[in-house]
Amino acid sequence: MQNRTSDMHASEESDRAIVPMNEPNKEGQPSAEVGEGRARAKENIAQSNTSPTQSGKRVSQGLRGVRQAAQIRKQERFTALLHHVTVDLLRESFYALKRKAAPGVDGVTWQEYETGLEGRLADLHSRVQRGAYRAKPSRRVYIPKADGRQRPLGVAALEDKIVQQAVVTILNQIYEVDFKGFSYGFRPGRSPHQALDALSVGIHRKRVKWVLDADIRGFFDNVSHEWVMKFIEHRVADRRMLRLIQKWLKAGVSEDGEWSETKVGTPQGSVVSPLLANVYLHYVFDLWIEAWRKRVAHGDVIVVRYADDLVVGFESRAEAEVFLNSFKERLAKFGLELNTEKTRLIEFGRFAAPNREQRGEGSRRPLRSWVSRITAGSDGAMELSSSGAKRPRSG
């Protein structure tokens, strides 16, 4: 490992310092992040110091050492990570995959790969360590969206899934230390319902009168390859590991037998994409908003992010509008923009409904779009009323 001395690539002074976990939002006041449920076990499931993999087994002693180093030395860049991709980790990664998932461009199913598994894994391990492993393009498929449009997904080849799962297991030892408490999407031990619980706790404990329900337009399709590699390099200096990630980003997509290059974006549906997305937004949004609410905000500010969907609560409308303008400028620096159709500034609290009626705005169901986005496919989803109370989501 080597000590990181260069400035962060997020291009603003406020991005250079890693804001300590649970740092108070205002001096003498409890942190909004504490209010979002990080501090109490009843409000959130505490993260283990040695996170289990998807199969439930504990990480190896070597990976525990990576996690401990990441906890102690926040500025370290890890120079030796790829050797943690062992045959044992590849085997565990294979068994963590969905057994009935659609095959990628290679046409190989989970069941087929299991035949002669040990020999296959030994060969895959050798190729990864020798640099002979080649990523295959993702197979483009489409699934229907709620609005009638089609969402493109990228189905990776089986060996790509295995290696990606192994790399995610390794990098999680670093990033689960770094990621903020208000980030919930696609993280071990975290769920959409915990994000909703955190939002409810924050709204009840803080003076939240206005809520920004924000959605980033086409986030996964517009992730900059250059920026995501710069962000990863803040913590990862292992050139072999970095080349491996670049292979996946540059592998392209195959649709109806035709290959096309991918200059931006990371395929939705690949194993590594959620982690890359969280790393990207950790630097673009999470660190930035922590600095913003510490240095700019005067009233209470709460934050809950689930992947590219986020909610920010404010004490005043004026401060919410200042933030919204700054946020748009921030996103533009990294090739992103808000989806204006899904982004709303909503009045909240006990007087919100009568105030809307006086203005002739009618009744609304606050945050329902955010709730439905992050709980898609889950049962028993909850929604928040304008007073901040939780209630079961109706059909």
mmCIF file of N, CA and C in Angstrom, residues 241-295:
data_model
loop_
_atom_site.group_PDB
_atom_site.id
_atom_site.type_symbol
_atom_site.label_atom_id
_atom_site.label_comp_id
_atom_site.label_asym_id
_atom_site.label_seq_id
_atom_site.Cartn_x
_atom_site.Cartn_y
_atom_site.Cartn_z
ATOM 1 N N MET A 241 -5.542 -4.932 -10.889
ATOM 2 C CA MET A 241 -6.953 -4.808 -10.534
ATOM 3 C C MET A 241 -7.616 -3.712 -11.350
ATOM 4 N N LEU A 242 -6.919 -2.611 -11.546
ATOM 5 C CA LEU A 242 -7.470 -1.510 -12.334
ATOM 6 C C LEU A 242 -7.673 -1.919 -13.791
ATOM 7 N N ARG A 243 -6.736 -2.673 -14.345
ATOM 8 C CA ARG A 243 -6.885 -3.140 -15.725
ATOM 9 C C ARG A 243 -8.072 -4.083 -15.858
ATOM 10 N N LEU A 244 -8.299 -4.877 -14.823
ATOM 11 C CA LEU A 244 -9.436 -5.803 -14.830
ATOM 12 C C LEU A 244 -10.754 -5.030 -14.917
ATOM 13 N N ILE A 245 -10.890 -3.980 -14.128
ATOM 14 C CA ILE A 245 -12.103 -3.164 -14.153
ATOM 15 C C ILE A 245 -12.257 -2.473 -15.501
ATOM 16 N N GLN A 246 -11.142 -1.990 -16.043
ATOM 17 C CA GLN A 246 -11.194 -1.353 -17.361
ATOM 18 C C GLN A 246 -11.643 -2.327 -18.441
ATOM 19 N N LYS A 247 -11.248 -3.583 -18.332
ATOM 20 C CA LYS A 247 -11.685 -4.596 -19.304
ATOM 21 C C LYS A 247 -13.204 -4.703 -19.319
ATOM 22 N N TRP A 248 -13.817 -4.687 -18.157
ATOM 23 C CA TRP A 248 -15.277 -4.793 -18.100
ATOM 24 C C TRP A 248 -15.947 -3.540 -18.661
ATOM 25 N N LEU A 249 -15.381 -2.388 -18.369
ATOM 26 C CA LEU A 249 -15.970 -1.154 -18.880
ATOM 27 C C LEU A 249 -15.876 -1.069 -20.403
ATOM 28 N N LYS A 250 -14.800 -1.602 -20.961
ATOM 29 C CA LYS A 250 -14.548 -1.478 -22.400
ATOM 30 C C LYS A 250 -15.007 -2.690 -23.201
ATOM 31 N N ALA A 251 -15.595 -3.682 -22.544
ATOM 32 C CA ALA A 251 -15.945 -4.932 -23.235
ATOM 33 C C ALA A 251 -17.019 -4.747 -24.294
ATOM 34 N N GLY A 252 -17.831 -3.710 -24.153
ATOM 35 C CA GLY A 252 -18.884 -3.453 -25.132
ATOM 36 C C GLY A 252 -20.125 -4.299 -24.896
ATOM 37 N N VAL A 253 -21.087 -4.179 -25.813
ATOM 38 C CA VAL A 253 -22.330 -4.941 -25.715
ATOM 39 C C VAL A 253 -22.591 -5.639 -27.041
ATOM 40 N N SER A 254 -23.297 -6.743 -26.953
ATOM 41 C CA SER A 254 -23.674 -7.501 -28.143
ATOM 42 C C SER A 254 -25.195 -7.560 -28.210
ATOM 43 N N GLU A 255 -25.747 -7.078 -29.311
ATOM 44 C CA GLU A 255 -27.198 -7.086 -29.503
ATOM 45 C C GLU A 255 -27.506 -7.660 -30.882
ATOM 46 N N ASP A 256 -28.274 -8.751 -30.880
ATOM 47 C CA ASP A 256 -28.613 -9.444 -32.134
ATOM 48 C C ASP A 256 -27.353 -9.806 -32.915
ATOM 49 N N GLY A 257 -26.314 -10.213 -32.178
ATOM 50 C CA GLY A 257 -25.086 -10.651 -32.817
ATOM 51 C C GLY A 257 -24.153 -9.546 -33.241
ATOM 52 N N GLU A 258 -24.540 -8.290 -33.049
ATOM 53 C CA GLU A 258 -23.715 -7.147 -33.433
ATOM 54 C C GLU A 258 -23.040 -6.539 -32.207
ATOM 55 N N TRP A 259 -21.700 -6.406 -32.278
ATOM 56 C CA TRP A 259 -20.955 -5.813 -31.168
ATOM 57 C C TRP A 259 -20.903 -4.297 -31.321
ATOM 58 N N SER A 260 -21.042 -3.593 -30.210
ATOM 59 C CA SER A 260 -20.896 -2.136 -30.231
ATOM 60 C C SER A 260 -20.047 -1.701 -29.045
ATOM 61 N N GLU A 261 -19.259 -0.664 -29.268
ATOM 62 C CA GLU A 261 -18.351 -0.150 -28.252
ATOM 63 C C GLU A 261 -19.108 0.621 -27.183
ATOM 64 N N THR A 262 -18.624 0.558 -25.957
ATOM 65 C CA THR A 262 -19.214 1.340 -24.861
ATOM 66 C C THR A 262 -18.175 2.357 -24.385
ATOM 67 N N LYS A 263 -18.410 3.625 -24.727
ATOM 68 C CA LYS A 263 -17.488 4.685 -24.330
ATOM 69 C C LYS A 263 -17.874 5.291 -22.986
ATOM 70 N N VAL A 264 -19.141 5.196 -22.632
ATOM 71 C CA VAL A 264 -19.628 5.650 -21.328
ATOM 72 C C VAL A 264 -20.597 4.603 -20.793
ATOM 73 N N GLY A 265 -20.861 4.682 -19.488
ATOM 74 C CA GLY A 265 -21.862 3.814 -18.885
ATOM 75 C C GLY A 265 -21.301 2.490 -18.411
ATOM 76 N N THR A 266 -22.066 1.876 -17.531
ATOM 77 C CA THR A 266 -21.764 0.541 -17.027
ATOM 78 C C THR A 266 -23.065 -0.245 -17.042
ATOM 79 N N PRO A 267 -23.083 -1.454 -17.611
ATOM 80 C CA PRO A 267 -24.346 -2.158 -17.862
ATOM 81 C C PRO A 267 -25.145 -2.447 -16.592
ATOM 82 N N GLN A 268 -26.406 -2.065 -16.589
ATOM 83 C CA GLN A 268 -27.299 -2.494 -15.522
ATOM 84 C C GLN A 268 -27.493 -3.993 -15.673
ATOM 85 N N GLY A 269 -27.330 -4.709 -14.607
ATOM 86 C CA GLY A 269 -27.464 -6.151 -14.657
ATOM 87 C C GLY A 269 -26.154 -6.875 -14.432
ATOM 88 N N SER A 270 -25.019 -6.181 -14.599
ATOM 89 C CA SER A 270 -23.737 -6.832 -14.335
ATOM 90 C C SER A 270 -23.467 -6.829 -12.837
ATOM 91 N N VAL A 271 -22.637 -7.759 -12.396
ATOM 92 C CA VAL A 271 -22.371 -7.921 -10.968
ATOM 93 C C VAL A 271 -21.600 -6.734 -10.403
ATOM 94 N N VAL A 272 -20.686 -6.172 -11.192
ATOM 95 C CA VAL A 272 -19.816 -5.123 -10.680
ATOM 96 C C VAL A 272 -20.438 -3.734 -10.771
ATOM 97 N N SER A 273 -21.462 -3.557 -11.604
ATOM 98 C CA SER A 273 -22.021 -2.213 -11.836
ATOM 99 C C SER A 273 -22.539 -1.524 -10.576
ATOM 100 N N PRO A 274 -23.270 -2.199 -9.682
ATOM 101 C CA PRO A 274 -23.743 -1.498 -8.478
ATOM 102 C C PRO A 274 -22.613 -0.933 -7.628
ATOM 103 N N LEU A 275 -21.514 -1.679 -7.497
ATOM 104 C CA LEU A 275 -20.393 -1.158 -6.716
ATOM 105 C C LEU A 275 -19.762 0.040 -7.408
ATOM 106 N N LEU A 276 -19.559 -0.046 -8.720
ATOM 107 C CA LEU A 276 -18.990 1.083 -9.454
ATOM 108 C C LEU A 276 -19.885 2.309 -9.336
ATOM 109 N N ALA A 277 -21.206 2.094 -9.377
ATOM 110 C CA ALA A 277 -22.150 3.203 -9.239
ATOM 111 C C ALA A 277 -22.038 3.853 -7.865
ATOM 112 N N ASN A 278 -21.921 3.028 -6.828
ATOM 113 C CA ASN A 278 -21.809 3.582 -5.479
ATOM 114 C C ASN A 278 -20.485 4.319 -5.280
ATOM 115 N N VAL A 279 -19.401 3.801 -5.858
ATOM 116 C CA VAL A 279 -18.128 4.518 -5.778
ATOM 117 C C VAL A 279 -18.248 5.867 -6.481
ATOM 118 N N TYR A 280 -18.853 5.873 -7.650
ATOM 119 C CA TYR A 280 -19.026 7.103 -8.426
ATOM 120 C C TYR A 280 -19.790 8.149 -7.617
ATOM 121 N N LEU A 281 -20.941 7.755 -7.065
ATOM 122 C CA LEU A 281 -21.772 8.717 -6.348
ATOM 123 C C LEU A 281 -21.216 9.029 -4.958
ATOM 124 N N HIS A 282 -20.378 8.166 -4.434
ATOM 125 C CA HIS A 282 -19.703 8.476 -3.175
ATOM 126 C C HIS A 282 -18.877 9.757 -3.317
ATOM 127 N N TYR A 283 -18.189 9.872 -4.452
ATOM 128 C CA TYR A 283 -17.354 11.053 -4.685
ATOM 129 C C TYR A 283 -18.128 12.213 -5.295
ATOM 130 N N VAL A 284 -19.058 11.907 -6.175
ATOM 131 C CA VAL A 284 -19.806 12.984 -6.835
ATOM 132 C C VAL A 284 -20.828 13.604 -5.894
ATOM 133 N N PHE A 285 -21.483 12.777 -5.066
ATOM 134 C CA PHE A 285 -22.582 13.284 -4.243
ATOM 135 C C PHE A 285 -22.326 13.192 -2.746
ATOM 136 N N ASP A 286 -22.002 12.022 -2.225
ATOM 137 C CA ASP A 286 -22.000 11.803 -0.778
ATOM 138 C C ASP A 286 -21.010 12.709 -0.046
ATOM 139 N N LEU A 287 -19.760 12.711 -0.489
ATOM 140 C CA LEU A 287 -18.772 13.563 0.174
ATOM 141 C C LEU A 287 -19.095 15.039 -0.022
ATOM 142 N N TRP A 288 -19.600 15.343 -1.207
ATOM 143 C CA TRP A 288 -19.928 16.733 -1.518
ATOM 144 C C TRP A 288 -21.065 17.249 -0.644
ATOM 145 N N ILE A 289 -22.138 16.465 -0.472
ATOM 146 C CA ILE A 289 -23.267 16.969 0.315
ATOM 147 C C ILE A 289 -22.913 17.028 1.796
ATOM 148 N N GLU A 290 -22.041 16.139 2.265
ATOM 149 C CA GLU A 290 -21.624 16.253 3.661
ATOM 150 C C GLU A 290 -20.884 17.566 3.889
ATOM 151 N N ALA A 291 -20.027 17.925 2.951
ATOM 152 C CA ALA A 291 -19.326 19.207 3.071
ATOM 153 C C ALA A 291 -20.296 20.369 2.913
ATOM 154 N N TRP A 292 -21.273 20.231 2.009
ATOM 155 C CA TRP A 292 -22.241 21.307 1.764
ATOM 156 C C TRP A 292 -23.087 21.570 3.005
ATOM 157 N N ARG A 293 -23.596 20.529 3.622
ATOM 158 C CA ARG A 293 -24.480 20.767 4.779
ATOM 159 C C ARG A 293 -23.698 21.233 6.003
ATOM 160 N N LYS A 294 -22.398 20.993 6.018
ATOM 161 C CA LYS A 294 -21.580 21.471 7.120
ATOM 162 C C LYS A 294 -21.176 22.932 6.924
ATOM 163 N N ARG A 295 -20.886 23.299 5.657
ATOM 164 C CA ARG A 295 -20.316 24.618 5.400
ATOM 165 C C ARG A 295 -21.315 25.640 4.875
#
